[in-house]
Tab-separated table of C-alpha atoms and ligand atoms in Angstrom:
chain	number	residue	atom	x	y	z
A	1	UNK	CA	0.905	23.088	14.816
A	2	UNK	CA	-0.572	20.139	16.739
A	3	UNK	CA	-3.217	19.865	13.798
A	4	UNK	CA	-4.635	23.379	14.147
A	5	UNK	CA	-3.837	26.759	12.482
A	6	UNK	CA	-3.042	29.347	14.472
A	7	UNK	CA	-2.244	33.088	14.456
A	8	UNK	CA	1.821	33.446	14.824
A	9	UNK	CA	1.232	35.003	18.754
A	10	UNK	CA	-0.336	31.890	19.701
A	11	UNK	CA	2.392	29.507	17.844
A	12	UNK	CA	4.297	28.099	21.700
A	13	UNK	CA	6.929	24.947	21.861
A	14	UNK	CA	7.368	23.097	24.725
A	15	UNK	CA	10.897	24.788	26.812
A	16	UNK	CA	11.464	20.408	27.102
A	17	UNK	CA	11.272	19.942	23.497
A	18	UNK	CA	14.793	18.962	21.953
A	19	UNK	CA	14.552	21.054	19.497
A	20	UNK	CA	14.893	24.280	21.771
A	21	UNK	CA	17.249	22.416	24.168
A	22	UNK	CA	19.826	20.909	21.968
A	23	UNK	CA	18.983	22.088	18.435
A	24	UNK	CA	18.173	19.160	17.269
A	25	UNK	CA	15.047	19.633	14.785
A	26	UNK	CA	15.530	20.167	11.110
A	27	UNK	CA	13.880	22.883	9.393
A	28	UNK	CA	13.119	23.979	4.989
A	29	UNK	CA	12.462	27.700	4.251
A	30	UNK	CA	10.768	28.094	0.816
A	31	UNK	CA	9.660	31.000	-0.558
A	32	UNK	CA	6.605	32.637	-2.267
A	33	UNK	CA	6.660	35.799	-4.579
A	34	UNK	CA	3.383	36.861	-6.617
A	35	UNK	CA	1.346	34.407	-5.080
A	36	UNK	CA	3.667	31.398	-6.147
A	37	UNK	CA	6.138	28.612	-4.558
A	38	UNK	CA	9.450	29.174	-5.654
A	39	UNK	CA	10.739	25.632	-6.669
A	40	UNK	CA	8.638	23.899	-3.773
A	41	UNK	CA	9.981	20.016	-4.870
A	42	UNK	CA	13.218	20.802	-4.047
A	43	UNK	CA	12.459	22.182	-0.657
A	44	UNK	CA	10.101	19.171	-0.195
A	45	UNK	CA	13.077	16.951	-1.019
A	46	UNK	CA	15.910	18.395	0.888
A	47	UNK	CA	13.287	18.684	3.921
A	48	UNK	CA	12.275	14.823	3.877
A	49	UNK	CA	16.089	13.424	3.363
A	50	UNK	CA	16.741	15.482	6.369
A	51	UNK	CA	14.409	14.079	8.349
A	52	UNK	CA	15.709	10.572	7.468
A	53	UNK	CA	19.486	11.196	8.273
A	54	UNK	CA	18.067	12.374	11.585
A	55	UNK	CA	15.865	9.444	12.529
A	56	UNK	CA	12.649	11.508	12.714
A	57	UNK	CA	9.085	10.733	11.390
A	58	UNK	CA	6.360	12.463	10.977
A	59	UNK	CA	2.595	11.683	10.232
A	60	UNK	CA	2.646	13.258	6.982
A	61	UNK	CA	3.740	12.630	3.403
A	62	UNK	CA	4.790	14.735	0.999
A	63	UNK	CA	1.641	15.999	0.031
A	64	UNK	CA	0.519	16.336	3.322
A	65	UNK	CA	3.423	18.757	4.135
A	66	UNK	CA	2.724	20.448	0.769
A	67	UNK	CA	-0.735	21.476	1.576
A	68	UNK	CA	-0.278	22.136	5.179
A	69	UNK	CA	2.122	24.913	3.668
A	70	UNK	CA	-0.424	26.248	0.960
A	71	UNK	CA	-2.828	26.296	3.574
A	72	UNK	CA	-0.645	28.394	5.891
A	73	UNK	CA	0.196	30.913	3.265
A	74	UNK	CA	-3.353	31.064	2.465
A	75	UNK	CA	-4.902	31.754	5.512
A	76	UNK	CA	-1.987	34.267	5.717
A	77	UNK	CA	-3.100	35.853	3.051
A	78	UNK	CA	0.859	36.910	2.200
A	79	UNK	CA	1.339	36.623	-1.762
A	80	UNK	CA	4.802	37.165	-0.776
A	81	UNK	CA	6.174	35.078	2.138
A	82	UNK	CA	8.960	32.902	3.527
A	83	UNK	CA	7.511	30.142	4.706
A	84	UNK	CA	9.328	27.270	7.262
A	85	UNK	CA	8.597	23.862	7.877
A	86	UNK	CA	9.953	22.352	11.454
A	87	UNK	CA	10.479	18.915	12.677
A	88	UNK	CA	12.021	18.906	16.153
A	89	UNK	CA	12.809	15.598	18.081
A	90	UNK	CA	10.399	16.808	20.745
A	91	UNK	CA	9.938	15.901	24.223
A	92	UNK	CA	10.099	12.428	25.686
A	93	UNK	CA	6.698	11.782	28.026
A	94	UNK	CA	8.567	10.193	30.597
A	95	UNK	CA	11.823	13.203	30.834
A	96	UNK	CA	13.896	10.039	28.888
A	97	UNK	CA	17.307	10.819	27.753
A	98	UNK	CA	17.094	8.448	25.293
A	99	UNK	CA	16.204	10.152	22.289
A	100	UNK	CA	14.393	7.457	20.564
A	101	UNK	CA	11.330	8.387	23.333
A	102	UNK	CA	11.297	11.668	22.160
A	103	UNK	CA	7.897	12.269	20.092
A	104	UNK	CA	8.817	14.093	16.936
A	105	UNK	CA	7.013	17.365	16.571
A	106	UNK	CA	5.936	18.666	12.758
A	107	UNK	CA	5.205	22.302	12.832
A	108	UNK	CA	4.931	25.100	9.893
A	109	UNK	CA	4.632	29.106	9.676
A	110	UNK	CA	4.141	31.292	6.862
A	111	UNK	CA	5.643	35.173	7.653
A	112	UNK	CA	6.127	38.142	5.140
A	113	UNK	CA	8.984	37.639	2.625
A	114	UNK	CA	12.679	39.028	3.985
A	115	UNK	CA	15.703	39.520	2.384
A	116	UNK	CA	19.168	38.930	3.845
A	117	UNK	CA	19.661	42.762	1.763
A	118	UNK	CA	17.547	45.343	1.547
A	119	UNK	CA	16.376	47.319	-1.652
A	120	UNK	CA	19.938	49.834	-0.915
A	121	UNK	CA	21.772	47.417	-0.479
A	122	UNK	CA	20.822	45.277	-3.293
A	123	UNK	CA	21.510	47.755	-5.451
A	124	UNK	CA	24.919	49.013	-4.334
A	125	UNK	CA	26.180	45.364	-2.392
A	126	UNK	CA	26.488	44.183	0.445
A	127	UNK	CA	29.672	44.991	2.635
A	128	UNK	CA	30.980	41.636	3.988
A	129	UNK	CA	33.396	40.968	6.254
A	130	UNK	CA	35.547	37.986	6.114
A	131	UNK	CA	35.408	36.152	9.906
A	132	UNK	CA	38.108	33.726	11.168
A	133	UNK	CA	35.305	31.710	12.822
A	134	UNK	CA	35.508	28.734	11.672
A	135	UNK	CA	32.083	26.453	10.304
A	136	UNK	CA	31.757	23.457	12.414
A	137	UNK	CA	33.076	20.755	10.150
A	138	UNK	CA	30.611	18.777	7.984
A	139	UNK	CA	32.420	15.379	10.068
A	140	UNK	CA	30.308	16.488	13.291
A	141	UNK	CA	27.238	18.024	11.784
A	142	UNK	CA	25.938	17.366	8.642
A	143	UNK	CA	25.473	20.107	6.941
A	144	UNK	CA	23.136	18.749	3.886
A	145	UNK	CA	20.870	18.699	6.807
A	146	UNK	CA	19.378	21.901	7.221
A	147	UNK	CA	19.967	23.028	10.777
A	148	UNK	CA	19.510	25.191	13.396
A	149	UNK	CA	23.739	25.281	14.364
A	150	UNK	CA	24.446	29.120	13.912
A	151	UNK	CA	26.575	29.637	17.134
A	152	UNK	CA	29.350	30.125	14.673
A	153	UNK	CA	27.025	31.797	12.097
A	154	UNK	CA	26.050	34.323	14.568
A	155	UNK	CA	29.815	34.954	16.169
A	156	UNK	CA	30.737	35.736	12.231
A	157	UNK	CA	27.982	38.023	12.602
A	158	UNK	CA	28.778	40.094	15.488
A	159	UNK	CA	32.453	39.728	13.763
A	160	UNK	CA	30.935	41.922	11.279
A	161	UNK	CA	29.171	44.585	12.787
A	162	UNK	CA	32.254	44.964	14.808
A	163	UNK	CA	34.188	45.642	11.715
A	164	UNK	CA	31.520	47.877	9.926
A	165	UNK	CA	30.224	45.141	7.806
A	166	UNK	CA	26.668	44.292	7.052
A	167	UNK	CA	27.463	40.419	7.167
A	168	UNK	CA	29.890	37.886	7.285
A	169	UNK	CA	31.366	35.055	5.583
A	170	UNK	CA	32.913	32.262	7.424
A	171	UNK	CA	35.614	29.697	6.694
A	172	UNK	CA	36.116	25.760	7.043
A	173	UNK	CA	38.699	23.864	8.414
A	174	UNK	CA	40.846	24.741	5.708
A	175	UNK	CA	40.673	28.072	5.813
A	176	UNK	CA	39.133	28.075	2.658
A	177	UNK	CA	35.642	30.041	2.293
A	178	UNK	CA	32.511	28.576	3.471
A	179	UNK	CA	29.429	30.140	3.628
A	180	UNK	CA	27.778	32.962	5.612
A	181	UNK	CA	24.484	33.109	8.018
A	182	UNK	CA	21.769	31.598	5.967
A	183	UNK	CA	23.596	32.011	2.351
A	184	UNK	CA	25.866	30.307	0.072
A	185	UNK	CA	28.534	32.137	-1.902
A	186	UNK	CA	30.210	32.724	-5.458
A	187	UNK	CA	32.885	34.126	-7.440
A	188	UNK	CA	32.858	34.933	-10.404
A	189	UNK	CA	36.582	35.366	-12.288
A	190	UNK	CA	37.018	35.801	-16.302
A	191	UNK	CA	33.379	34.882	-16.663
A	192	UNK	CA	33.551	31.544	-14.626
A	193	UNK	CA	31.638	30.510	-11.495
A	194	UNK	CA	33.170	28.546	-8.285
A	195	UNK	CA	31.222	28.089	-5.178
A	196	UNK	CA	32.383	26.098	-1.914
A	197	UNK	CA	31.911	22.576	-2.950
A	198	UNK	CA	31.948	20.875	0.945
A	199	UNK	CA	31.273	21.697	4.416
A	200	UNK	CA	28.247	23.922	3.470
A	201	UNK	CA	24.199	23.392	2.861
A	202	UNK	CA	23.363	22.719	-0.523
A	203	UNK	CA	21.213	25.985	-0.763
A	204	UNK	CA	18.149	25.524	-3.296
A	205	UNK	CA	19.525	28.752	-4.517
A	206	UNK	CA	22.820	27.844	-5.438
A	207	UNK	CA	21.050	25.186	-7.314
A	208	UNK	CA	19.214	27.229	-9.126
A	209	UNK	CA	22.025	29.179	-10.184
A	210	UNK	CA	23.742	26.338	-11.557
A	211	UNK	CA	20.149	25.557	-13.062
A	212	UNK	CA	20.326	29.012	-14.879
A	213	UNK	CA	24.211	28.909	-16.073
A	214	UNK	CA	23.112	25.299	-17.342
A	215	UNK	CA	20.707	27.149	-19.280
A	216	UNK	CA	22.747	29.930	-20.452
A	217	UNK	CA	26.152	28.645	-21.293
A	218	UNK	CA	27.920	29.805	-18.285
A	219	UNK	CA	30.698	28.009	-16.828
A	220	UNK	CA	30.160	27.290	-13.424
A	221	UNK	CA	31.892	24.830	-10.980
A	222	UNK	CA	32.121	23.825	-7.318
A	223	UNK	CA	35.443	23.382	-5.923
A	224	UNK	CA	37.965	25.018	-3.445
A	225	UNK	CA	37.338	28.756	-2.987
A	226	UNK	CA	40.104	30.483	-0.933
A	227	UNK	CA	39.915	33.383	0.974
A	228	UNK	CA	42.688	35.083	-1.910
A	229	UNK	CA	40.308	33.641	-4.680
A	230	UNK	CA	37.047	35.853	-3.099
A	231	UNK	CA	39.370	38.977	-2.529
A	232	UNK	CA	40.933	38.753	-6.269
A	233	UNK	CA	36.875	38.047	-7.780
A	234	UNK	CA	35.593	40.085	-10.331
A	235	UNK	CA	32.643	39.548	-8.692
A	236	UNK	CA	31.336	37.925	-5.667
A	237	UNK	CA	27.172	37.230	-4.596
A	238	UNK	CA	25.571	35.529	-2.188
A	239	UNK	CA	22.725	33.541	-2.610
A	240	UNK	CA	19.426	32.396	-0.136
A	241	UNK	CA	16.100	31.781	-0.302
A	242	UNK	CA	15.948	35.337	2.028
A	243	UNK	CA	16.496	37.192	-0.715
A	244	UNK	CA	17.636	35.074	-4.141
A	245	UNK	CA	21.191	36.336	-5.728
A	246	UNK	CA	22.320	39.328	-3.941
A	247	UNK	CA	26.076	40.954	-4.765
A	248	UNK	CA	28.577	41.753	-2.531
A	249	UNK	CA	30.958	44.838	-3.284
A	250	UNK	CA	33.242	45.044	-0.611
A	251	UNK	CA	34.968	42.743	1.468
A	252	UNK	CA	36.963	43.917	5.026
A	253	UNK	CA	36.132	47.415	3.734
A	254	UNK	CA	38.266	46.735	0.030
A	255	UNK	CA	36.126	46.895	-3.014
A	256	UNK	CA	35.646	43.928	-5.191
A	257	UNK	CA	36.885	44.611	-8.315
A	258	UNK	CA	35.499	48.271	-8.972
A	259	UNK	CA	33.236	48.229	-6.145
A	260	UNK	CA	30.502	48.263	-8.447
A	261	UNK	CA	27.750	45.205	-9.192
A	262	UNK	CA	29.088	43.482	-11.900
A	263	UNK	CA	27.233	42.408	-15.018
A	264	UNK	CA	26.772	38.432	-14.154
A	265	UNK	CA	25.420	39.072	-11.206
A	266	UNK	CA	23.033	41.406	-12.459
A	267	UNK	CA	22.451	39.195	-15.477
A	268	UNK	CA	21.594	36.132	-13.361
A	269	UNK	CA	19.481	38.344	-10.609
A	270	UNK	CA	16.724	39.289	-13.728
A	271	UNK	CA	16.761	35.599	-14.748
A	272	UNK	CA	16.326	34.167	-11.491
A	273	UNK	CA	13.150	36.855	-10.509
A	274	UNK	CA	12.117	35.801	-14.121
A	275	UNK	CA	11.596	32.169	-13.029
A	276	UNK	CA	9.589	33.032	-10.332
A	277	UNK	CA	6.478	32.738	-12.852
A	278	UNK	CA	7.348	30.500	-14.910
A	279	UNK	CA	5.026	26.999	-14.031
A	280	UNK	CA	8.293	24.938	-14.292
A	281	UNK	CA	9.751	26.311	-11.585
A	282	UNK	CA	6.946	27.485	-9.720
A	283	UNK	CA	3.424	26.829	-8.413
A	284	UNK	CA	0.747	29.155	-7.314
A	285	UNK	CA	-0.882	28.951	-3.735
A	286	UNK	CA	-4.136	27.810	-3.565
A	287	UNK	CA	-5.804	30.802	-1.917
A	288	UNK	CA	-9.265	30.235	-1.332
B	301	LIG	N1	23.594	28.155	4.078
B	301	LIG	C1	22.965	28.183	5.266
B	301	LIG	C2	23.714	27.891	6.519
B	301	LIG	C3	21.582	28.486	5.316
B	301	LIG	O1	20.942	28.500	6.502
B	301	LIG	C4	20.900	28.788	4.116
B	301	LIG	C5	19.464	29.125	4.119
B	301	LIG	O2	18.866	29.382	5.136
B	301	LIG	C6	21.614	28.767	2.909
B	301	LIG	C7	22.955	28.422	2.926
B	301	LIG	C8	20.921	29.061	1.596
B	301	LIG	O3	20.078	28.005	1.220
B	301	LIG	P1	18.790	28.251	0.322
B	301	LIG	O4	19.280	28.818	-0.980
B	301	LIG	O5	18.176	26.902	0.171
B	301	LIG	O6	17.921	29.214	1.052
C-alpha cells in the first residue's frame, strides 16, 4: 500500500476513498497452496481487463502487480494464502464529484488460505439454500468485473442462516440460477456439466473446471440452469478460489440425489488439488 509493506493492523483506506463510499474499486483473489500461485495469469488477466472497463490506471504493469503479490506472500511467510489485489477509484484532492479527479488507489494483502467449506463440510456438502433475491442484472453492473456488489450476496446469506442453511444460491432476472456469495455453480445430470452461462463472474475456477473436463472427456456446457434443473441434479458443487470444487448435498433441507457426494465431484476435486503442483498451472513464490 502507498509503496510500502505493511503488517495487516496497519493496512488503513481513506473513509473519502470511492471505493469504501460507493463500491467502486475492483478487486482479484488468487490463491497459494504449498508455496505456489494457483493459475496466477488468469487472475492477472481478469484483474487488468477490469480495471480497463472501469476507467482506472494504475502505475504498475503486469509484472509489477505480479511481484508486488510474491512479495506480499513472502514477507507473509503463508505457503498457503488467499491473496487480493485492490484498485479503488480513490479520493478526489479537491472533494470533486467528478470521478475522473479521483486518484486511483492500487493496494494488495496476502492472509491465510479460507475456504467457503470447512474440512466437515467438504466431506459431507454443503447445505444450500435456494434465495429469491435476485443478482443485480449484468445490464447495470458488469459482472465480468470483479466487484465488491454483495448487498444481494449477503441478503441470500442471511436468507440462509434463516432457513438452516450454510449458504445460499441466488437467482437472475429469470429466475433461473445464478451464483452464490463468492462462488459459481454446477450440475451435474447423466454425467454432463451445465453452469450459469450469464449474469455471473467468470470464476477462474469454473474455468478450470472446464479446463479439467477438456482434459478428461467430460461433457460440460454453459447454458440456462433452472432452479428445477439444480433440485433434479445428480449432483450439484460450487466452485471459488476460497476453497476450489466443493459439493453441495442438500438444497432447502432436500437431499440432492442421495444426499451423498457424488463421484464427479469427487473425481474432479483430486484433479483440481492435483494441479496445484503441476508448473503449468502453477508457480512457486519467491520466498527469500
Ligand atoms: N462469483 C462471485 C460473485 C465471486 O465473488 C467469486 C469469487 O470471489 C466467484 C464467483 C468465484 O470466482 P473464482 O473461481 O475466480 O474465485
Amino acid at each position: 500500500m502507498d509503496s510500502q509493506y505493511l503488517p495487516m493492523s496497519e493496512a488503513k483506506i481513506s473513509v473519502l476513498d470511492w471505493g469504501f463510499l460507493h463500491s467502486d474499486a475492483t478487486y482479484d483473489t488468487v490463491h497459494i497452496w504449498g508455496g505456489r500461485f494457483f493459475r496466477l495469469d488468469l487472475h492477472l488477466d481478469r484483474f487488468f481487463a477490469g480495471l480497463e472497463k472501469l476507467r482506472m490506471t494504475i502505475p504498475f504493469d503486469r509484472n509489477g502487480v505480479a511481484e508486488i503479490l510474491h512479495n506480499c506472500v513472502a514477507l507473509s511467510g503463508h505457503r498457503s494464502s488467499y491473496v487480493e489485489m485492490i484498485c479503488t477509484r480513490g479520493a478526489s484532492p479537491t472533494f470533486s464529484r467528478d470521478p475522473r479527479d479521483a486518484v486511483n488507489r492500487f493496494m494488495a494483502f496476502a492472509i491465510p488460505y479460507g475456504s467457503v467449506a470447512d474440512a466437515e463440510q467438504m466431506q459431507r456438502g454443503l447445505h444450500v439454500a435456494i434465495s429469491q433475491t435476485v443478482r443485480i442484472p449484468a445490464a447495470s453492473v458488469d459482472p465480468s468485473i470483479k466487484n465488491y456488489h454483495w448487498l444481494d450476496l449477503v441478503r441470500g446469506l442471511f436468507d440462509a442462516y434463516d432457513r438452516n442453511a450454510e449458504t445460499a444460491l441466488i437467482l437472475d432476472t429469470a429466475g433461473n440460477v445464478a451464483e452464490g456469495p463468492g462462488f459459481n455453480v454446477f450440475i451435474v445430470r447423466d454425467g454432463a456439466l451445465t453452469t450459469p452461462a450469464t449474469g455471473v463472474l467468470p470464476g477462474i475456477t469454473r474455468r478450470t473446471v472446464f479446463d479439467l473436463c477438456a482434459e478428461q472427456g467430460i461433457p460440460v456446457t454453459a447454458g440456462e440452469v433452472s432452479v428445477d434443473a439444480l433440485r433434479k441434479a445428480d449432483e450439484v458443487f460450487i466452485t471459488s478460489t476460497a476453497g476450489g470444487i466443493m459439493p453441495v448435498t442438500a438444497l432447502d433441507g432436500q437431499p440432492v440425489a442421495d444426499g451423498k457426494v457424488g463421484p464427479v465431484t469427487m473425481r474432479l476435486t483430486a484433479l483440481y488439488w492435483e494441479k496445484h503442483a503441476d508448473p503449468a498451472w502453477s508457480t512457486p513464490v519467491r520466498y527469500p
